[in-house]
Structures are given as structure tokens and as C-alpha cells.
Tab-separated table of C-alpha atoms in Angstrom:
chain	number	residue	atom	x	y	z
A	1	MET	CA	-124.002	-120.386	-58.776
A	2	THR	CA	-124.723	-124.182	-58.882
A	3	GLU	CA	-127.634	-125.679	-56.804
A	4	GLU	CA	-125.109	-127.235	-54.579
A	5	ALA	CA	-123.358	-123.993	-54.017
A	6	CYS	CA	-126.537	-122.166	-52.863
A	7	PRO	CA	-126.591	-122.133	-49.183
A	8	ALA	CA	-129.696	-122.640	-47.109
A	9	ARG	CA	-130.486	-121.974	-43.288
A	10	GLN	CA	-133.245	-123.183	-41.040
A	11	ARG	CA	-136.057	-120.893	-40.096
A	12	THR	CA	-138.506	-122.127	-37.393
A	13	GLY	CA	-137.996	-125.641	-38.693
A	14	GLU	CA	-138.130	-124.630	-42.452
A	15	VAL	CA	-135.228	-124.204	-44.879
A	16	VAL	CA	-134.452	-120.589	-46.027
A	17	HIS	CA	-132.558	-120.506	-49.299
A	18	ASP	CA	-129.897	-117.692	-49.625
A	19	TRP	CA	-130.592	-116.618	-53.266
A	20	PRO	CA	-127.926	-114.183	-54.509
A	21	VAL	CA	-129.387	-113.961	-58.017
A	22	ASP	CA	-126.224	-114.208	-59.708
A	23	HIS	CA	-125.575	-113.287	-63.200
A	24	LEU	CA	-126.336	-115.918	-65.775
A	25	PRO	CA	-124.925	-116.419	-69.160
A	26	GLY	CA	-127.056	-116.323	-72.149
A	27	LEU	CA	-130.416	-117.808	-71.698
A	28	GLU	CA	-129.462	-120.280	-69.134
A	29	PHE	CA	-132.239	-120.887	-66.659
A	30	ASP	CA	-131.716	-120.145	-62.908
A	31	PRO	CA	-130.515	-123.542	-61.398
A	32	LEU	CA	-132.357	-122.565	-57.996
A	33	LEU	CA	-135.678	-122.026	-59.722
A	34	HIS	CA	-135.235	-125.271	-61.491
A	35	ARG	CA	-134.549	-127.262	-58.279
A	36	LEU	CA	-137.386	-125.438	-56.279
A	37	LEU	CA	-139.951	-126.057	-58.932
A	38	ARG	CA	-139.065	-129.784	-59.090
A	39	ASP	CA	-138.505	-130.510	-55.399
A	40	GLU	CA	-139.855	-127.466	-53.163
A	41	PRO	CA	-142.541	-125.553	-55.116
A	42	VAL	CA	-143.362	-123.412	-52.132
A	43	ALA	CA	-140.173	-122.363	-50.474
A	44	ARG	CA	-138.574	-119.658	-48.140
A	45	ILE	CA	-135.883	-117.429	-49.760
A	46	ARG	CA	-133.664	-114.576	-48.500
A	47	MET	CA	-131.963	-112.205	-51.273
A	48	ARG	CA	-129.214	-109.727	-50.943
A	49	PHE	CA	-131.081	-106.624	-49.829
A	50	GLY	CA	-133.627	-105.771	-47.402
A	51	GLU	CA	-134.739	-107.588	-44.195
A	52	GLY	CA	-136.165	-111.036	-43.417
A	53	ASP	CA	-137.077	-113.801	-45.719
A	54	ALA	CA	-140.180	-114.396	-48.050
A	55	TRP	CA	-142.237	-117.294	-49.598
A	56	LEU	CA	-141.331	-118.212	-53.302
A	57	VAL	CA	-144.025	-119.956	-55.155
A	58	THR	CA	-143.020	-121.586	-58.559
A	59	ARG	CA	-145.858	-123.974	-60.037
A	60	TYR	CA	-147.930	-122.728	-62.771
A	61	GLU	CA	-151.271	-123.272	-60.916
A	62	ASP	CA	-149.884	-122.069	-57.473
A	63	VAL	CA	-148.442	-118.999	-59.008
A	64	LYS	CA	-151.878	-118.174	-60.732
A	65	THR	CA	-153.679	-118.836	-57.434
A	66	VAL	CA	-151.378	-116.324	-55.510
A	67	ALA	CA	-151.530	-113.713	-58.184
A	68	ALA	CA	-155.073	-113.698	-58.313
A	69	ASP	CA	-155.965	-113.599	-54.682
A	70	PRO	CA	-157.251	-110.310	-53.456
A	71	ARG	CA	-155.701	-111.026	-49.969
A	72	MET	CA	-152.298	-110.504	-51.519
A	73	SER	CA	-151.483	-106.825	-51.233
A	74	ARG	CA	-148.911	-104.894	-53.060
A	75	ALA	CA	-149.673	-101.585	-51.274
A	76	LEU	CA	-148.482	-102.993	-47.948
A	77	THR	CA	-145.035	-103.319	-49.266
A	78	VAL	CA	-144.589	-99.499	-49.338
A	79	ASP	CA	-142.090	-98.565	-46.487
A	80	ARG	CA	-141.420	-102.243	-45.511
A	81	PRO	CA	-137.811	-103.301	-46.138
A	82	VAL	CA	-138.649	-106.804	-47.454
A	83	THR	CA	-136.016	-109.056	-48.879
A	84	SER	CA	-135.229	-107.990	-52.410
A	85	MET	CA	-132.676	-108.439	-55.222
A	86	THR	CA	-132.126	-104.541	-55.616
A	87	PRO	CA	-130.989	-101.928	-53.123
A	88	HIS	CA	-134.007	-99.818	-53.986
A	89	VAL	CA	-137.663	-100.732	-54.999
A	90	VAL	CA	-137.936	-99.961	-58.780
A	91	ALA	CA	-141.618	-99.442	-58.725
A	92	PRO	CA	-142.527	-95.984	-57.056
A	93	ALA	CA	-144.827	-95.938	-53.888
A	94	GLY	CA	-148.309	-95.127	-54.752
A	95	GLY	CA	-147.791	-96.170	-58.414
A	96	ILE	CA	-149.956	-98.651	-60.332
A	97	GLY	CA	-147.496	-101.430	-59.435
A	98	ARG	CA	-147.715	-101.041	-55.734
A	99	THR	CA	-151.548	-100.305	-55.154
A	100	ASP	CA	-154.474	-102.426	-54.547
A	101	PRO	CA	-157.941	-101.920	-55.619
A	102	PRO	CA	-159.904	-99.594	-55.790
A	103	ASP	CA	-156.698	-97.235	-56.435
A	104	HIS	CA	-155.061	-99.752	-58.741
A	105	THR	CA	-158.298	-100.207	-60.663
A	106	ARG	CA	-158.667	-96.390	-61.193
A	107	LEU	CA	-155.058	-96.021	-62.456
A	108	ARG	CA	-155.237	-99.043	-64.594
A	109	ARG	CA	-158.397	-97.764	-66.333
A	110	LEU	CA	-156.556	-94.450	-67.252
A	111	VAL	CA	-153.924	-96.385	-69.414
A	112	ALA	CA	-155.726	-99.606	-70.355
A	113	GLN	CA	-157.605	-98.092	-73.455
A	114	THR	CA	-154.279	-97.019	-74.966
A	115	PHE	CA	-152.918	-100.431	-74.849
A	116	GLY	CA	-156.125	-102.388	-75.792
A	117	ARG	CA	-156.211	-104.422	-78.955
A	118	LYS	CA	-157.681	-101.765	-81.326
A	119	ARG	CA	-155.271	-99.016	-80.267
A	120	VAL	CA	-152.260	-101.346	-80.491
A	121	GLU	CA	-153.132	-102.489	-84.050
A	122	ALA	CA	-153.569	-98.805	-84.946
A	123	LEU	CA	-149.875	-98.379	-83.956
A	124	ARG	CA	-148.823	-101.329	-86.026
A	125	PRO	CA	-148.253	-99.200	-89.344
A	126	ARG	CA	-145.999	-96.912	-87.339
A	127	ALA	CA	-144.078	-99.722	-85.792
A	128	GLN	CA	-143.671	-101.329	-89.274
A	129	GLU	CA	-142.412	-97.809	-90.653
A	130	LEU	CA	-139.907	-97.630	-87.957
A	131	ALA	CA	-138.661	-101.344	-88.534
A	132	GLU	CA	-138.260	-100.839	-92.314
A	133	ARG	CA	-136.484	-97.517	-91.823
A	134	MET	CA	-133.994	-98.926	-89.185
A	135	THR	CA	-133.366	-102.205	-91.048
A	136	GLY	CA	-132.924	-100.085	-94.344
A	137	ARG	CA	-130.209	-98.186	-92.681
A	138	MET	CA	-128.505	-101.594	-91.768
A	139	LEU	CA	-128.791	-102.694	-95.387
A	140	ASP	CA	-127.327	-99.402	-96.460
A	141	GLN	CA	-124.381	-99.713	-94.156
A	142	GLY	CA	-123.619	-103.359	-94.670
A	143	PRO	CA	-122.789	-106.044	-92.336
A	144	PRO	CA	-122.087	-106.641	-89.531
A	145	ALA	CA	-124.365	-104.545	-87.321
A	146	ASP	CA	-125.613	-104.577	-83.830
A	147	LEU	CA	-129.350	-105.221	-83.822
A	148	ALA	CA	-129.566	-103.685	-80.269
A	149	GLU	CA	-128.328	-100.539	-81.483
A	150	HIS	CA	-130.174	-100.379	-84.803
A	151	LEU	CA	-133.380	-101.898	-84.097
A	152	THR	CA	-134.504	-103.733	-80.866
A	153	GLY	CA	-133.312	-100.633	-78.644
A	154	PRO	CA	-134.405	-97.681	-80.732
A	155	LEU	CA	-137.743	-98.926	-82.126
A	156	PRO	CA	-139.477	-99.662	-78.681
A	157	ALA	CA	-137.961	-96.412	-77.248
A	158	GLN	CA	-139.344	-94.249	-80.146
A	159	LEU	CA	-142.634	-95.984	-80.179
A	160	ILE	CA	-143.080	-95.305	-76.322
A	161	GLY	CA	-141.778	-91.663	-76.969
A	162	ASP	CA	-144.374	-91.258	-79.505
A	163	LEU	CA	-147.168	-92.556	-77.087
A	164	LEU	CA	-146.140	-90.301	-74.422
A	165	GLY	CA	-145.289	-87.263	-76.334
A	166	VAL	CA	-141.580	-87.410	-75.369
A	167	PRO	CA	-139.448	-85.270	-77.676
A	168	SER	CA	-136.946	-87.305	-79.650
A	169	HIS	CA	-133.968	-85.376	-78.279
A	170	ASP	CA	-134.887	-86.426	-74.757
A	171	ILE	CA	-134.928	-90.267	-75.416
A	172	ASP	CA	-131.134	-90.479	-74.729
A	173	ARG	CA	-131.766	-88.996	-71.295
A	174	LEU	CA	-134.529	-91.486	-70.379
A	175	GLN	CA	-132.393	-94.319	-71.588
A	176	ALA	CA	-129.572	-93.348	-69.260
A	177	TRP	CA	-132.027	-92.961	-66.277
A	178	ARG	CA	-133.496	-96.404	-67.347
A	179	GLY	CA	-129.982	-97.961	-67.061
A	180	VAL	CA	-129.722	-96.898	-63.320
A	181	ILE	CA	-133.217	-97.525	-62.095
A	182	LEU	CA	-133.260	-101.110	-63.559
A	183	SER	CA	-129.826	-102.037	-62.095
A	184	SER	CA	-128.956	-103.999	-59.136
A	185	SER	CA	-125.364	-102.766	-59.057
A	186	HIS	CA	-125.960	-99.089	-58.172
A	187	SER	CA	-126.351	-97.979	-54.476
A	188	GLN	CA	-129.689	-96.964	-53.098
A	189	GLN	CA	-128.571	-93.358	-53.011
A	190	ARG	CA	-127.697	-93.335	-56.755
A	191	GLY	CA	-130.970	-94.950	-57.483
A	192	ASP	CA	-132.971	-92.525	-55.406
A	193	ALA	CA	-131.248	-89.667	-57.059
A	194	VAL	CA	-132.148	-90.859	-60.503
A	195	LYS	CA	-135.741	-91.448	-59.589
A	196	ARG	CA	-135.784	-87.747	-58.450
A	197	GLU	CA	-134.216	-86.659	-61.740
A	198	ILE	CA	-136.820	-88.554	-63.819
A	199	ALA	CA	-139.874	-87.315	-61.747
A	200	ASP	CA	-138.477	-83.629	-62.105
A	201	TYR	CA	-138.489	-84.274	-65.930
A	202	PHE	CA	-141.931	-85.510	-65.965
A	203	ARG	CA	-143.173	-82.984	-63.538
A	204	GLY	CA	-141.793	-80.197	-65.916
A	205	MET	CA	-143.288	-81.956	-68.742
A	206	ALA	CA	-146.775	-82.053	-67.034
A	207	ARG	CA	-146.442	-78.171	-66.585
A	208	HIS	CA	-145.797	-77.642	-70.350
A	209	ARG	CA	-148.585	-79.993	-71.378
A	210	THR	CA	-150.934	-78.211	-69.070
A	211	GLU	CA	-150.553	-75.200	-71.246
A	212	HIS	CA	-149.506	-76.982	-74.502
A	213	PRO	CA	-151.438	-80.203	-74.722
A	214	GLY	CA	-150.811	-82.631	-77.441
A	215	ASP	CA	-152.458	-85.676	-79.001
A	216	ASP	CA	-150.634	-88.141	-76.757
A	217	LEU	CA	-151.263	-90.322	-73.669
A	218	PHE	CA	-149.173	-88.006	-71.281
A	219	SER	CA	-151.390	-84.929	-72.292
A	220	ALA	CA	-154.434	-87.144	-71.684
A	221	LEU	CA	-153.134	-88.081	-68.352
A	222	VAL	CA	-152.196	-84.463	-67.280
A	223	ALA	CA	-155.835	-83.380	-68.242
A	224	GLU	CA	-156.987	-86.119	-65.929
A	225	GLN	CA	-154.738	-85.052	-63.229
A	226	ALA	CA	-156.103	-81.386	-63.604
A	227	GLU	CA	-159.586	-82.680	-63.086
A	228	GLY	CA	-158.714	-84.510	-59.947
A	229	GLY	CA	-158.717	-88.008	-61.496
A	230	LEU	CA	-155.277	-88.783	-60.102
A	231	SER	CA	-152.532	-87.065	-58.188
A	232	MET	CA	-149.232	-85.715	-59.457
A	233	PRO	CA	-147.225	-88.690	-57.951
A	234	GLU	CA	-149.602	-91.087	-59.604
A	235	LEU	CA	-149.264	-89.250	-62.872
A	236	ILE	CA	-145.408	-89.380	-62.626
A	237	SER	CA	-145.397	-92.996	-61.550
A	238	LEU	CA	-147.324	-93.935	-64.617
A	239	ALA	CA	-145.055	-92.168	-66.842
A	240	VAL	CA	-142.105	-93.727	-65.178
A	241	MET	CA	-143.610	-97.271	-65.381
A	242	LEU	CA	-144.521	-96.890	-69.102
A	243	VAL	CA	-141.056	-95.553	-70.155
A	244	LEU	CA	-139.145	-98.286	-68.164
A	245	ASN	CA	-141.100	-101.309	-69.496
A	246	GLY	CA	-141.509	-99.743	-73.028
A	247	MET	CA	-137.727	-99.024	-73.485
A	248	ASP	CA	-135.954	-101.737	-71.438
A	249	ALA	CA	-138.321	-104.903	-71.293
A	250	VAL	CA	-139.156	-104.946	-75.037
A	251	ARG	CA	-135.581	-104.254	-76.063
A	252	ASN	CA	-134.416	-107.156	-74.110
A	253	GLN	CA	-137.261	-109.444	-74.906
A	254	VAL	CA	-136.898	-109.101	-78.736
A	255	SER	CA	-133.041	-109.233	-78.556
A	256	ASN	CA	-133.510	-112.501	-76.622
A	257	MET	CA	-135.970	-113.788	-79.168
A	258	VAL	CA	-133.624	-113.111	-82.090
A	259	TYR	CA	-130.710	-114.774	-80.095
A	260	ALA	CA	-132.945	-117.805	-79.392
A	261	LEU	CA	-133.961	-118.249	-82.937
A	262	LEU	CA	-130.347	-117.904	-84.301
A	263	THR	CA	-129.158	-120.528	-81.835
A	264	HIS	CA	-132.026	-122.769	-82.589
A	265	PRO	CA	-131.809	-123.130	-86.465
A	266	GLU	CA	-134.205	-125.913	-86.841
A	267	GLN	CA	-136.807	-123.771	-85.031
A	268	LEU	CA	-135.811	-120.717	-87.258
A	269	GLU	CA	-136.272	-122.769	-90.332
A	270	LYS	CA	-139.755	-123.922	-89.172
A	271	LEU	CA	-140.790	-120.250	-88.891
A	272	ARG	CA	-139.230	-119.333	-92.142
A	273	ALA	CA	-141.196	-122.212	-93.800
A	274	ASP	CA	-144.461	-121.080	-92.209
A	275	PRO	CA	-144.468	-117.214	-91.534
A	276	ALA	CA	-148.142	-117.578	-90.358
A	277	LEU	CA	-146.667	-119.406	-87.299
A	278	LEU	CA	-145.177	-116.031	-86.115
A	279	PRO	CA	-147.833	-115.201	-83.393
A	280	GLN	CA	-147.633	-118.683	-81.920
A	281	ALA	CA	-143.822	-118.564	-82.155
A	282	VAL	CA	-143.783	-115.229	-80.121
A	283	GLU	CA	-145.801	-116.981	-77.377
A	284	GLU	CA	-143.344	-119.919	-77.170
A	285	LEU	CA	-140.427	-117.497	-77.115
A	286	LEU	CA	-142.078	-115.599	-74.340
A	287	ARG	CA	-142.529	-118.793	-72.444
A	288	PHE	CA	-139.108	-120.152	-73.032
A	289	ILE	CA	-136.981	-117.243	-72.434
A	290	PRO	CA	-136.122	-116.163	-68.832
A	291	HIS	CA	-136.256	-112.545	-69.581
A	292	ARG	CA	-135.582	-111.156	-66.094
A	293	ASN	CA	-133.296	-112.160	-63.218
A	294	GLY	CA	-134.829	-113.136	-59.944
A	295	VAL	CA	-138.286	-112.110	-59.175
A	296	GLY	CA	-140.707	-109.249	-59.651
A	297	LEU	CA	-142.549	-107.291	-57.047
A	298	PRO	CA	-143.502	-108.735	-53.791
A	299	ARG	CA	-146.909	-109.144	-52.025
A	300	ILE	CA	-148.036	-109.197	-48.307
A	301	ALA	CA	-150.539	-111.629	-47.302
A	302	THR	CA	-153.624	-110.008	-45.672
A	303	GLY	CA	-154.926	-113.531	-44.456
A	304	ASP	CA	-153.818	-117.072	-44.301
A	305	LEU	CA	-153.504	-118.857	-47.628
A	306	GLU	CA	-152.763	-122.549	-48.124
A	307	ILE	CA	-150.658	-123.440	-51.010
A	308	GLY	CA	-149.930	-127.049	-51.604
A	309	GLU	CA	-148.667	-128.197	-48.245
A	310	SER	CA	-147.613	-125.011	-46.992
A	311	VAL	CA	-149.540	-122.207	-45.134
A	312	ILE	CA	-148.717	-118.603	-45.908
A	313	ARG	CA	-149.698	-116.610	-42.700
A	314	ASP	CA	-151.208	-113.101	-42.539
A	315	GLY	CA	-148.376	-110.507	-42.821
A	316	GLU	CA	-146.009	-112.762	-44.606
A	317	VAL	CA	-143.971	-111.595	-47.650
A	318	VAL	CA	-144.871	-113.569	-50.900
A	319	TYR	CA	-143.112	-113.645	-54.355
A	320	VAL	CA	-144.279	-115.482	-57.305
A	321	SER	CA	-141.894	-116.754	-60.194
A	322	TYR	CA	-143.529	-116.555	-63.564
A	323	LEU	CA	-140.377	-117.670	-65.127
A	324	ALA	CA	-140.589	-121.049	-63.132
A	325	ALA	CA	-144.282	-121.355	-63.797
A	326	ASN	CA	-143.403	-121.306	-67.491
A	327	ARG	CA	-141.185	-124.216	-67.059
A	328	ASP	CA	-143.665	-126.390	-65.171
A	329	SER	CA	-143.533	-130.080	-66.492
A	330	ASN	CA	-147.083	-130.517	-65.076
A	331	VAL	CA	-148.419	-128.061	-67.717
A	332	PHE	CA	-145.820	-128.011	-70.449
A	333	THR	CA	-144.290	-131.026	-72.195
A	334	GLU	CA	-140.500	-130.952	-72.132
A	335	PRO	CA	-140.805	-127.357	-70.735
A	336	ASP	CA	-136.888	-126.834	-71.205
A	337	ARG	CA	-137.093	-127.147	-74.924
A	338	LEU	CA	-138.061	-124.285	-77.487
A	339	ASP	CA	-140.789	-125.588	-79.745
A	340	LEU	CA	-142.398	-123.069	-81.844
A	341	SER	CA	-145.239	-125.284	-82.755
A	342	ARG	CA	-146.143	-125.751	-79.029
A	343	ASP	CA	-149.970	-125.053	-78.427
A	344	GLU	CA	-150.500	-125.691	-74.621
A	345	ALA	CA	-151.442	-123.527	-71.782
A	346	PRO	CA	-150.953	-119.736	-71.988
A	347	ASN	CA	-147.599	-118.547	-70.810
A	348	LEU	CA	-147.418	-116.261	-67.782
A	349	SER	CA	-144.622	-114.060	-69.032
A	350	PHE	CA	-146.723	-110.951	-68.453
A	351	GLY	CA	-148.120	-111.794	-65.219
A	352	HIS	CA	-151.675	-113.011	-64.049
A	353	GLY	CA	-154.523	-111.294	-62.095
A	354	ALA	CA	-155.184	-107.622	-61.617
A	355	HIS	CA	-151.482	-106.752	-62.140
A	356	TYR	CA	-151.118	-108.452	-65.569
A	357	CYS	CA	-148.948	-106.276	-67.638
A	358	VAL	CA	-150.883	-103.413	-69.268
A	359	GLY	CA	-148.500	-103.373	-72.193
A	360	ALA	CA	-148.505	-107.036	-73.059
A	361	MET	CA	-150.466	-106.550	-76.473
A	362	LEU	CA	-147.936	-103.558	-77.380
A	363	THR	CA	-145.015	-105.920	-76.613
A	364	ARG	CA	-146.376	-108.657	-78.616
A	365	MET	CA	-147.138	-106.454	-81.514
A	366	GLU	CA	-143.617	-104.918	-81.571
A	367	ALA	CA	-141.987	-108.405	-81.412
A	368	GLU	CA	-144.120	-109.608	-84.433
A	369	VAL	CA	-143.100	-106.549	-86.324
A	370	MET	CA	-139.494	-106.614	-85.638
A	371	LEU	CA	-139.255	-110.357	-86.089
A	372	SER	CA	-141.102	-110.419	-89.478
A	373	THR	CA	-139.210	-107.625	-90.935
A	374	LEU	CA	-135.896	-109.382	-90.012
A	375	LEU	CA	-137.075	-112.705	-91.567
A	376	GLU	CA	-138.183	-110.895	-94.715
A	377	ARG	CA	-135.157	-108.531	-95.150
A	378	PHE	CA	-132.317	-110.873	-94.111
A	379	PRO	CA	-132.910	-114.479	-95.280
A	380	ARG	CA	-129.302	-115.197	-94.136
A	381	LEU	CA	-129.401	-113.477	-90.813
A	382	ARG	CA	-126.786	-115.065	-88.515
A	383	LEU	CA	-124.788	-114.211	-85.222
A	384	THR	CA	-121.258	-112.898	-85.921
A	385	ALA	CA	-120.028	-114.224	-82.538
A	386	SER	CA	-120.375	-117.683	-80.809
A	387	PRO	CA	-122.675	-117.811	-77.773
A	388	GLU	CA	-119.639	-118.165	-75.674
A	389	GLN	CA	-118.223	-114.777	-76.998
A	390	MET	CA	-121.509	-112.789	-76.403
A	391	ARG	CA	-121.645	-110.261	-73.723
A	392	TRP	CA	-124.753	-110.145	-71.530
A	393	ARG	CA	-126.101	-107.552	-69.378
A	394	GLN	CA	-125.077	-107.896	-65.639
A	395	GLY	CA	-126.305	-106.260	-62.496
A	396	SER	CA	-129.732	-105.622	-64.156
A	397	ILE	CA	-133.156	-106.715	-63.481
A	398	ASN	CA	-134.043	-107.587	-67.178
A	399	ARG	CA	-131.748	-110.076	-68.969
A	400	GLY	CA	-130.450	-109.491	-72.560
A	401	PRO	CA	-127.482	-109.288	-74.716
A	402	GLU	CA	-125.376	-106.071	-74.241
A	403	GLU	CA	-124.861	-106.165	-78.039
A	404	LEU	CA	-126.454	-108.339	-80.746
A	405	TRP	CA	-123.958	-108.415	-83.623
A	406	VAL	CA	-125.451	-110.042	-86.852
A	407	SER	CA	-124.443	-110.524	-90.400
A	408	TRP	CA	-126.351	-111.648	-93.472
């Protein structure tokens, strides 16, 4: 939908923008976010589901302010039908994404060590082994090959499965559940039914791990639950969060990165000429790529907060757009241009504040491993279809190609 086609309504003297969060092709940036970032950085929006409207904050510094302010509550969104882009709330009530300190601090501490720098680097050899095995199969089979099927999908799924101790034969079931939970095109009834199924799965797995513990994160969480460190719903919500992000977000992020590089040949050549640029290149790709549709989880203000020329009142709903913040021209030079040598402010792709993504380092490591392996093993890697012929996911929270067919 174009900027001009996006209707707006008046709300007590303010404009409320109806935002359908339509499907966008490729890596096209949402035109409404572009316009609000430029002209109305603190705006009112209304999306397809839920009730009422909400504030949307888009500028880099304002987004950081809201995300770090302790007066912005995630817990108060539980049982409140706020305006939303999906018919059901993806993050479970009481889970790490919808709690405030001290509960949030307690839950985050349980998983943070697993995703710290030392633990993530210890996982790098396993990720490299998987990448070499999967790309080796591609070489054996010959071109063309779908990278989403052969590498960017199965590697993060297997790695998060290893971390949680999920049997390999259950990965496909989790993938099917993931597809429904992260969709905006299924009914609330279907979404709720799948949530019950995946909760039952991890509840059964918890019973099994109680009697047969393993050397994995889920077994450690089960032991913590048995000692009263967290409840069973909290245990399940942590497992679901790790699975959804580990399987879906990484798959799409890295698929998008490969697509961005293959459609920006001058940037790809820059990286090939200087492989040491890879960590910096990953940061720029994270900044540049609009990896999701719409916005993430909302917050509820527990006090008045002045942002720019607007005042967010106690009890009002607030969203921030990390995507828009990553394109703020006050922070990034020519923000709509991909530049792998860019060295400016940190991107906000993993959020900011207390709810900063716990798996950020793992995602970065997986991206570095997959991209470096592809660059080394496929010096002539290229898309087999033009950008216009590509099929992109629709009705989903995370953006990415349905398939990523390449040749070499």
C-alpha cells in the first residue's frame, strides 16, 4: 500500500493512521514507516486486530528512550486486547517477553549464560560442522539448490534443537507449529490450538527430562523448575520463545542477507576482497534489512512520558519500530543504502533495554558461519531467478523468501 493510500482518522485532535501491514515484496521498506520517520516520528496507529489505537515511536534516540524506560510495562499487555497486526499474541502470557522486573530479570538470568559470548563461541565449531555438511550435500547434488531448504533453514533449527535437547525427528513438528504461530493469516482459534499443542509437547518433554536429564539447556531449566526457580508455564514459554526465534528469525535473517548480497554485487565483491570485513558486514546487513513486518510487542505506559513534542499518558499503548530507527538519517548517512564498510551507531535490530534479544550473539555467529562458508565454497554463487520472480513469505511476522534458489 502506498503512503497516499494509507487512510488516517482523527482522534481527539490527533491523526490516527490505519496500518494494515500489507505484504511487501523483497526487502522493500514499509512506506508508512518511511513517512512517519521523516514527518511524524511519534504517531498514532491502528492495526487490523485488537481494540483502540497506539503510539508508534520511530526515531533512533526516541526508540531507545522508550525501550529503556522502566515505566513502559510489557506485563500490563496481558489480557488487554490492544491493536495488533496478528489475531493472537505470539508471546505467551507470563513469558519472558511479557513480564517486567523482577520476574523478567529472573527468567532472563536462567538463559542468558547459555547465550553469552563464551558459550556461543563454544558452539561455533558445531555450527561450522553443520554448514560444511549441508553445503557439501549441495555440491554433491549440483546446482541449482534452494538455500532455505539446504542451509539457512535446517542449520539454525538443528542448532537450537541441540541446545534444547529436542530429538531430530521432532524438528519438523516444531517447524510446522512455528509456521502457524508466527502467521498473521490464521485465525485466533487455530493459533490458540497450536499453542496448546506445542505447550503439551514441552510439558511431556519436561516430564521425560525429570527422569532422564540430559546435557542441554532444557534439562537445566527443568531442574530449575523442580527446585521452584520457575513455574511450568514459564518453563514452557521459555522453550517456545527459544524455538520460534531460533528456527524462524535466524532462517529469514540469513536468507535475507544472502539475497541482499547477491542483489548488491558491488558490496558482495567488497566482502570477497576483504573477508575480515564479515562481522562488520553482518552488522550493516542487520541494520539495512527490514527483517519483520509491522512491529513487535507493545508496552503500556505506567506514567506520563514526553517524547519529542508528544506526551504519552499513563495507561496508553506504545509501540517502537526498530526497523525505522535503523533508517534514521539523523544517525545513519544515506540510511537507505547498503554499505558494508559503514561504521556508525549500533543497529537496533535486536532491540534495546531490558528486552534486548537474548539470542543476539547466537544469531550473529550463525550468520557469520553460514555466510563465510558460502563465500568460501561458492565463489560464483548467484540467484537463479530475478528479484521480480522471487516468492516471498506472506501473512507472516518475519520477512524472508519462501525459497532461495541459487546456482554456482
